[in-house]
Amino acid sequence: DDEAGIREMFRETLEERGYSCLTAPSAEVALELLSRHAVDVLLLDILMPEMNGLTCFAYIRERYPDVAVVFVTAMDDVSVGVDTMRAGAYDYLVKPTTARRLEEAVEGVLAKRRRLLAERRQREIMEQEQTQQISQRSREIAALNHMFQQHLGQYFEVVKAYQSILDGLAWLEQSISARYEQARSQLPLVQEQLPGSRSSLEPLTNRQRAVLELMAQGYSNETIAQKLALTEESVEEHIRGVYQQLDLNLDDMEYSRVKAVLIYLSIAP
């Protein structure tokens, strides 16, 4: 305040209530004090020479938003008080004022300031927690996306491998079919060249016929044993019996197996 008497009355009243006070005769001096001291409440006169209270208040709002400003005016005009409150002031006093009114105003402003600062701090904590939660969720989503991309890549690799297997099986089926047809077409020639090929299968026992039929279908000895509920040794014994009945060489079992199958295919209906 530019009036020394007002400044001293305010200072003495507030210091008697235990407050630490600084006084300034102008807005410029008040701003200089704010730059060097932590201030909770500022009692600011509106009408002052050079920089008025409203201009000073705009600067304070920008640089020191936590300072609670109480405007002091000699104009007992409700509109002035409303305008200052709309501008962001905590309260306003009309000069001359009483010590009780001054004390009540300062106490009320300090309580309001503490509440607003606590609310702002709570909002900051909540925003910080939300930011941390969002960050955590973002990391989790990124990790899940990375895992998904990995599994997706593995899935496509499996699909690709499976398709390759299917392609290989299709080629193998075509190859076997072609070779089978080729073998069938050459059966007449093979029959003339195979010893005993024109003999009938009548000398074979029913079990030997069953074994030979499964051999002709391409089954291994193990599978033949399973299908006929025999041991592999019994299957091998029946195969040797087949070779003997068809006059095939027992020393070369693999070659004799091929001959036996061709004979069966040429004779069997």
CSV table of C-alpha atoms in Angstrom, one decimal:
chain,number,residue,atom,x,y,z
A,1,ASP,CA,0.0,0.0,0.0
A,2,ASP,CA,1.3,3.5,-0.8
A,3,GLU,CA,-0.2,4.8,2.5
A,4,ALA,CA,2.3,4.2,5.4
A,5,GLY,CA,-0.4,4.3,8.1
A,6,ILE,CA,-2.3,1.5,6.4
A,7,ARG,CA,0.8,-0.6,6.0
A,8,GLU,CA,1.8,-0.2,9.7
A,9,MET,CA,-1.7,-0.9,11.0
A,10,PHE,CA,-1.8,-4.1,8.9
A,11,ARG,CA,1.7,-5.2,9.9
A,12,GLU,CA,1.2,-4.6,13.7
A,13,THR,CA,-2.2,-6.3,13.7
A,14,LEU,CA,-1.0,-9.4,11.9
A,15,GLU,CA,2.3,-9.7,13.8
A,16,GLU,CA,0.3,-9.6,17.1
A,17,ARG,CA,-1.5,-12.7,15.7
A,18,GLY,CA,1.8,-14.4,15.1
A,19,TYR,CA,2.2,-13.7,11.4
A,20,SER,CA,5.5,-12.7,9.8
A,21,CYS,CA,5.0,-9.6,7.7
A,22,LEU,CA,6.8,-7.7,5.0
A,23,THR,CA,5.6,-4.3,3.7
A,24,ALA,CA,6.1,-2.5,0.5
A,25,PRO,CA,5.2,1.1,-0.5
A,26,SER,CA,4.6,0.3,-4.2
A,27,ALA,CA,3.9,-2.5,-6.5
A,28,GLU,CA,7.4,-2.5,-7.8
A,29,VAL,CA,8.9,-3.0,-4.3
A,30,ALA,CA,6.3,-5.7,-3.6
A,31,LEU,CA,7.4,-7.6,-6.8
A,32,GLU,CA,11.0,-7.3,-5.7
A,33,LEU,CA,10.2,-8.7,-2.3
A,34,LEU,CA,8.3,-11.6,-3.9
A,35,SER,CA,11.4,-12.5,-5.9
A,36,ARG,CA,13.3,-13.0,-2.6
A,37,HIS,CA,10.8,-14.3,-0.1
A,38,ALA,CA,8.2,-17.0,0.1
A,39,VAL,CA,4.9,-15.4,0.6
A,40,ASP,CA,1.6,-17.0,1.4
A,41,VAL,CA,-0.8,-14.0,1.4
A,42,LEU,CA,-0.5,-10.6,-0.3
A,43,LEU,CA,-2.6,-7.7,0.7
A,44,LEU,CA,-2.6,-5.5,-2.4
A,45,ASP,CA,-4.0,-2.0,-2.7
A,46,ILE,CA,-5.7,-1.3,-6.0
A,47,LEU,CA,-5.1,2.4,-6.4
A,48,MET,CA,-1.4,3.1,-6.4
A,49,PRO,CA,0.9,5.5,-8.4
A,50,GLU,CA,2.8,4.2,-11.3
A,51,MET,CA,1.8,0.4,-11.4
A,52,ASN,CA,-1.7,-0.1,-10.0
A,53,GLY,CA,-2.8,-3.2,-8.0
A,54,LEU,CA,-4.6,-4.8,-11.0
A,55,THR,CA,-1.5,-4.6,-13.2
A,56,CYS,CA,0.7,-5.9,-10.4
A,57,PHE,CA,-1.8,-8.7,-9.8
A,58,ALA,CA,-1.7,-9.9,-13.4
A,59,TYR,CA,2.1,-10.2,-13.1
A,60,ILE,CA,1.8,-12.1,-9.7
A,61,ARG,CA,-0.7,-14.5,-11.2
A,62,GLU,CA,1.7,-15.4,-13.9
A,63,ARG,CA,4.9,-15.6,-11.9
A,64,TYR,CA,3.7,-16.6,-8.4
A,65,PRO,CA,0.3,-18.5,-8.8
A,66,ASP,CA,0.4,-19.9,-5.3
A,67,VAL,CA,0.3,-16.5,-3.6
A,68,ALA,CA,-3.1,-15.7,-2.3
A,69,VAL,CA,-4.0,-12.1,-3.1
A,70,VAL,CA,-6.5,-10.0,-1.1
A,71,PHE,CA,-7.3,-6.7,-2.7
A,72,VAL,CA,-7.6,-3.6,-0.5
A,73,THR,CA,-9.6,-0.7,-1.9
A,74,ALA,CA,-11.0,2.6,-0.6
A,75,MET,CA,-13.9,2.3,-3.0
A,76,ASP,CA,-16.9,0.7,-1.2
A,77,ASP,CA,-18.2,-0.6,-4.5
A,78,VAL,CA,-19.5,-4.2,-4.7
A,79,SER,CA,-18.7,-4.3,-8.4
A,80,VAL,CA,-15.1,-3.6,-7.7
A,81,GLY,CA,-14.9,-6.5,-5.3
A,82,VAL,CA,-16.7,-8.8,-7.7
A,83,ASP,CA,-14.3,-7.9,-10.5
A,84,THR,CA,-11.3,-8.6,-8.4
A,85,MET,CA,-12.7,-11.9,-7.3
A,86,ARG,CA,-13.4,-12.8,-10.9
A,87,ALA,CA,-9.8,-11.9,-11.7
A,88,GLY,CA,-8.7,-14.6,-9.3
A,89,ALA,CA,-8.3,-12.8,-6.0
A,90,TYR,CA,-9.1,-14.7,-2.8
A,91,ASP,CA,-10.9,-11.8,-1.1
A,92,TYR,CA,-11.1,-8.0,-0.9
A,93,LEU,CA,-11.1,-5.5,2.0
A,94,VAL,CA,-12.5,-2.0,2.0
A,95,LYS,CA,-10.4,0.7,3.7
A,96,PRO,CA,-10.6,1.6,6.5
A,97,THR,CA,-11.0,-1.9,8.0
A,98,THR,CA,-11.0,-3.2,11.5
A,99,ALA,CA,-8.3,-5.5,13.0
A,100,ARG,CA,-11.0,-8.2,13.4
A,101,ARG,CA,-12.0,-8.0,9.8
A,102,LEU,CA,-8.4,-8.1,8.7
A,103,GLU,CA,-7.7,-11.1,10.9
A,104,GLU,CA,-10.8,-13.0,9.7
A,105,ALA,CA,-9.9,-12.2,6.0
A,106,VAL,CA,-6.3,-13.5,6.4
A,107,GLU,CA,-7.4,-16.6,8.3
A,108,GLY,CA,-10.1,-17.4,5.7
A,109,VAL,CA,-7.7,-16.9,2.8
A,110,LEU,CA,-5.0,-19.1,4.4
A,111,ALA,CA,-7.5,-21.9,5.0
A,112,LYS,CA,-8.8,-21.6,1.4
A,113,ARG,CA,-5.3,-21.5,0.1
A,114,ARG,CA,-4.3,-24.7,2.1
A,115,ARG,CA,-7.5,-26.4,0.8
A,116,LEU,CA,-6.8,-25.5,-2.8
A,117,LEU,CA,-3.2,-26.5,-2.6
A,118,ALA,CA,-4.1,-29.8,-1.0
A,119,GLU,CA,-6.7,-30.4,-3.8
A,120,ARG,CA,-4.2,-29.5,-6.4
A,121,ARG,CA,-1.6,-31.8,-4.9
A,122,GLN,CA,-4.2,-34.6,-4.8
A,123,ARG,CA,-4.9,-34.0,-8.5
A,124,GLU,CA,-1.2,-34.1,-9.3
A,125,ILE,CA,-0.8,-37.4,-7.4
A,126,MET,CA,-3.8,-38.8,-9.2
A,127,GLU,CA,-2.6,-37.6,-12.5
A,128,GLN,CA,0.9,-39.0,-11.7
A,129,GLU,CA,-0.7,-42.4,-10.8
A,130,GLN,CA,-2.8,-42.3,-13.9
A,131,THR,CA,0.2,-41.5,-16.0
A,132,GLN,CA,2.1,-44.4,-14.4
A,133,GLN,CA,-0.8,-46.8,-14.9
A,134,ILE,CA,-1.1,-45.7,-18.5
A,135,SER,CA,2.6,-46.1,-19.0
A,136,GLN,CA,2.4,-49.6,-17.3
A,137,ARG,CA,-0.5,-50.6,-19.5
A,138,SER,CA,1.3,-49.3,-22.6
A,139,ARG,CA,4.3,-51.5,-21.7
A,140,GLU,CA,2.1,-54.5,-21.1
A,141,ILE,CA,0.3,-53.9,-24.4
A,142,ALA,CA,3.6,-53.5,-26.2
A,143,ALA,CA,4.8,-56.8,-24.6
A,144,LEU,CA,1.6,-58.6,-25.5
A,145,ASN,CA,1.8,-57.2,-29.0
A,146,HIS,CA,5.4,-58.4,-29.3
A,147,MET,CA,4.4,-61.8,-28.0
A,148,PHE,CA,1.5,-61.9,-30.4
A,149,GLN,CA,3.8,-61.0,-33.3
A,150,GLN,CA,6.2,-63.8,-32.3
A,151,HIS,CA,3.4,-66.4,-32.0
A,152,LEU,CA,1.9,-65.1,-35.3
A,153,GLY,CA,5.3,-65.6,-37.0
A,154,GLN,CA,5.6,-69.0,-35.5
A,155,TYR,CA,2.1,-69.9,-36.6
A,156,PHE,CA,2.8,-68.8,-40.2
A,157,GLU,CA,6.0,-70.9,-40.1
A,158,VAL,CA,4.0,-73.9,-38.9
A,159,VAL,CA,1.4,-73.3,-41.6
A,160,LYS,CA,4.2,-73.0,-44.2
A,161,ALA,CA,5.8,-76.2,-43.0
A,162,TYR,CA,2.5,-78.0,-43.0
A,163,GLN,CA,1.8,-76.8,-46.5
A,164,SER,CA,5.2,-78.1,-47.6
A,165,ILE,CA,4.3,-81.4,-46.1
A,166,LEU,CA,1.0,-81.5,-47.9
A,167,ASP,CA,2.7,-80.6,-51.1
A,168,GLY,CA,5.3,-83.3,-50.5
A,169,LEU,CA,2.6,-85.9,-49.8
A,170,ALA,CA,0.6,-84.9,-52.9
A,171,TRP,CA,3.8,-85.3,-55.0
A,172,LEU,CA,4.5,-88.6,-53.3
A,173,GLU,CA,1.0,-89.8,-53.9
A,174,GLN,CA,1.2,-88.9,-57.6
A,175,SER,CA,4.6,-90.5,-57.9
A,176,ILE,CA,3.4,-93.7,-56.2
A,177,SER,CA,0.3,-93.8,-58.4
A,178,ALA,CA,2.4,-93.3,-61.5
A,179,ARG,CA,4.8,-96.0,-60.6
A,180,TYR,CA,2.0,-98.4,-59.7
A,181,GLU,CA,0.4,-97.8,-63.1
A,182,GLN,CA,3.8,-98.3,-64.7
A,183,ALA,CA,4.3,-101.5,-62.8
A,184,ARG,CA,0.8,-102.8,-63.8
A,185,SER,CA,1.5,-102.1,-67.4
A,186,GLN,CA,4.7,-104.1,-67.2
A,187,LEU,CA,3.2,-107.1,-65.5
A,188,PRO,CA,2.8,-109.3,-68.6
A,189,LEU,CA,6.5,-108.8,-69.4
A,190,VAL,CA,7.4,-109.5,-65.7
A,191,GLN,CA,5.3,-112.7,-65.7
A,192,GLU,CA,7.3,-114.2,-68.6
A,193,GLN,CA,10.6,-113.4,-66.8
A,194,LEU,CA,9.7,-114.5,-63.3
A,195,PRO,CA,10.2,-118.2,-62.5
A,196,GLY,CA,7.1,-119.8,-61.3
A,197,SER,CA,5.1,-116.6,-62.0
A,198,ARG,CA,2.4,-118.4,-63.9
A,199,SER,CA,1.9,-120.9,-61.2
A,200,SER,CA,-1.3,-120.4,-59.2
A,201,LEU,CA,-1.4,-119.3,-55.6
A,202,GLU,CA,-3.2,-122.5,-54.6
A,203,PRO,CA,-0.2,-124.0,-52.8
A,204,LEU,CA,-0.3,-121.1,-50.3
A,205,THR,CA,-2.1,-121.5,-47.1
A,206,ASN,CA,-4.8,-119.0,-46.1
A,207,ARG,CA,-2.4,-117.3,-43.7
A,208,GLN,CA,0.3,-117.1,-46.4
A,209,ARG,CA,-2.2,-115.6,-48.8
A,210,ALA,CA,-3.3,-113.0,-46.2
A,211,VAL,CA,0.3,-112.1,-45.5
A,212,LEU,CA,1.1,-111.8,-49.3
A,213,GLU,CA,-2.0,-109.7,-49.9
A,214,LEU,CA,-0.9,-107.2,-47.2
A,215,MET,CA,2.6,-107.3,-48.6
A,216,ALA,CA,1.2,-106.3,-52.0
A,217,GLN,CA,-0.6,-103.4,-50.3
A,218,GLY,CA,2.7,-102.1,-49.2
A,219,TYR,CA,2.5,-102.8,-45.4
A,220,SER,CA,5.6,-103.5,-43.4
A,221,ASN,CA,6.1,-106.8,-41.5
A,222,GLU,CA,5.3,-105.0,-38.2
A,223,THR,CA,2.0,-103.6,-39.5
A,224,ILE,CA,1.1,-107.0,-41.1
A,225,ALA,CA,1.7,-108.6,-37.7
A,226,GLN,CA,-0.6,-106.1,-36.0
A,227,LYS,CA,-3.4,-106.6,-38.6
A,228,LEU,CA,-3.2,-110.4,-38.4
A,229,ALA,CA,-2.6,-110.5,-34.7
A,230,LEU,CA,0.7,-112.3,-35.2
A,231,THR,CA,4.2,-111.9,-34.0
A,232,GLU,CA,6.7,-110.5,-36.4
A,233,GLU,CA,8.6,-113.8,-36.2
A,234,SER,CA,5.4,-115.6,-37.4
A,235,VAL,CA,5.0,-113.1,-40.2
A,236,GLU,CA,8.6,-113.6,-41.4
A,237,GLU,CA,8.1,-117.4,-41.2
A,238,HIS,CA,4.9,-117.1,-43.4
A,239,ILE,CA,6.9,-114.9,-45.9
A,240,ARG,CA,9.6,-117.5,-46.2
A,241,GLY,CA,6.9,-120.1,-46.8
A,242,VAL,CA,5.5,-117.9,-49.6
A,243,TYR,CA,8.9,-117.6,-51.2
A,244,GLN,CA,9.4,-121.3,-51.1
A,245,GLN,CA,6.0,-122.1,-52.7
A,246,LEU,CA,6.7,-119.6,-55.4
A,247,ASP,CA,10.2,-120.9,-56.0
A,248,LEU,CA,11.9,-117.6,-55.0
A,249,ASN,CA,15.4,-117.1,-53.7
A,250,LEU,CA,15.5,-117.0,-49.9
A,251,ASP,CA,19.0,-115.5,-49.9
A,252,ASP,CA,17.8,-112.2,-51.3
A,253,MET,CA,14.7,-111.4,-49.2
A,254,GLU,CA,14.1,-107.9,-50.5
A,255,TYR,CA,14.3,-108.9,-54.2
A,256,SER,CA,12.2,-111.9,-53.5
A,257,ARG,CA,9.6,-109.7,-51.8
A,258,VAL,CA,9.3,-107.5,-54.9
A,259,LYS,CA,8.9,-110.7,-57.1
A,260,ALA,CA,6.3,-112.2,-54.8
A,261,VAL,CA,4.2,-109.0,-54.8
A,262,LEU,CA,4.4,-108.8,-58.6
A,263,ILE,CA,3.4,-112.4,-58.9
A,264,TYR,CA,0.5,-111.8,-56.6
A,265,LEU,CA,-0.6,-108.7,-58.6
A,266,SER,CA,-0.5,-110.7,-61.8
A,267,ILE,CA,-2.4,-113.7,-60.6
A,268,ALA,CA,-4.8,-112.4,-57.9
A,269,PRO,CA,-8.1,-111.2,-59.2
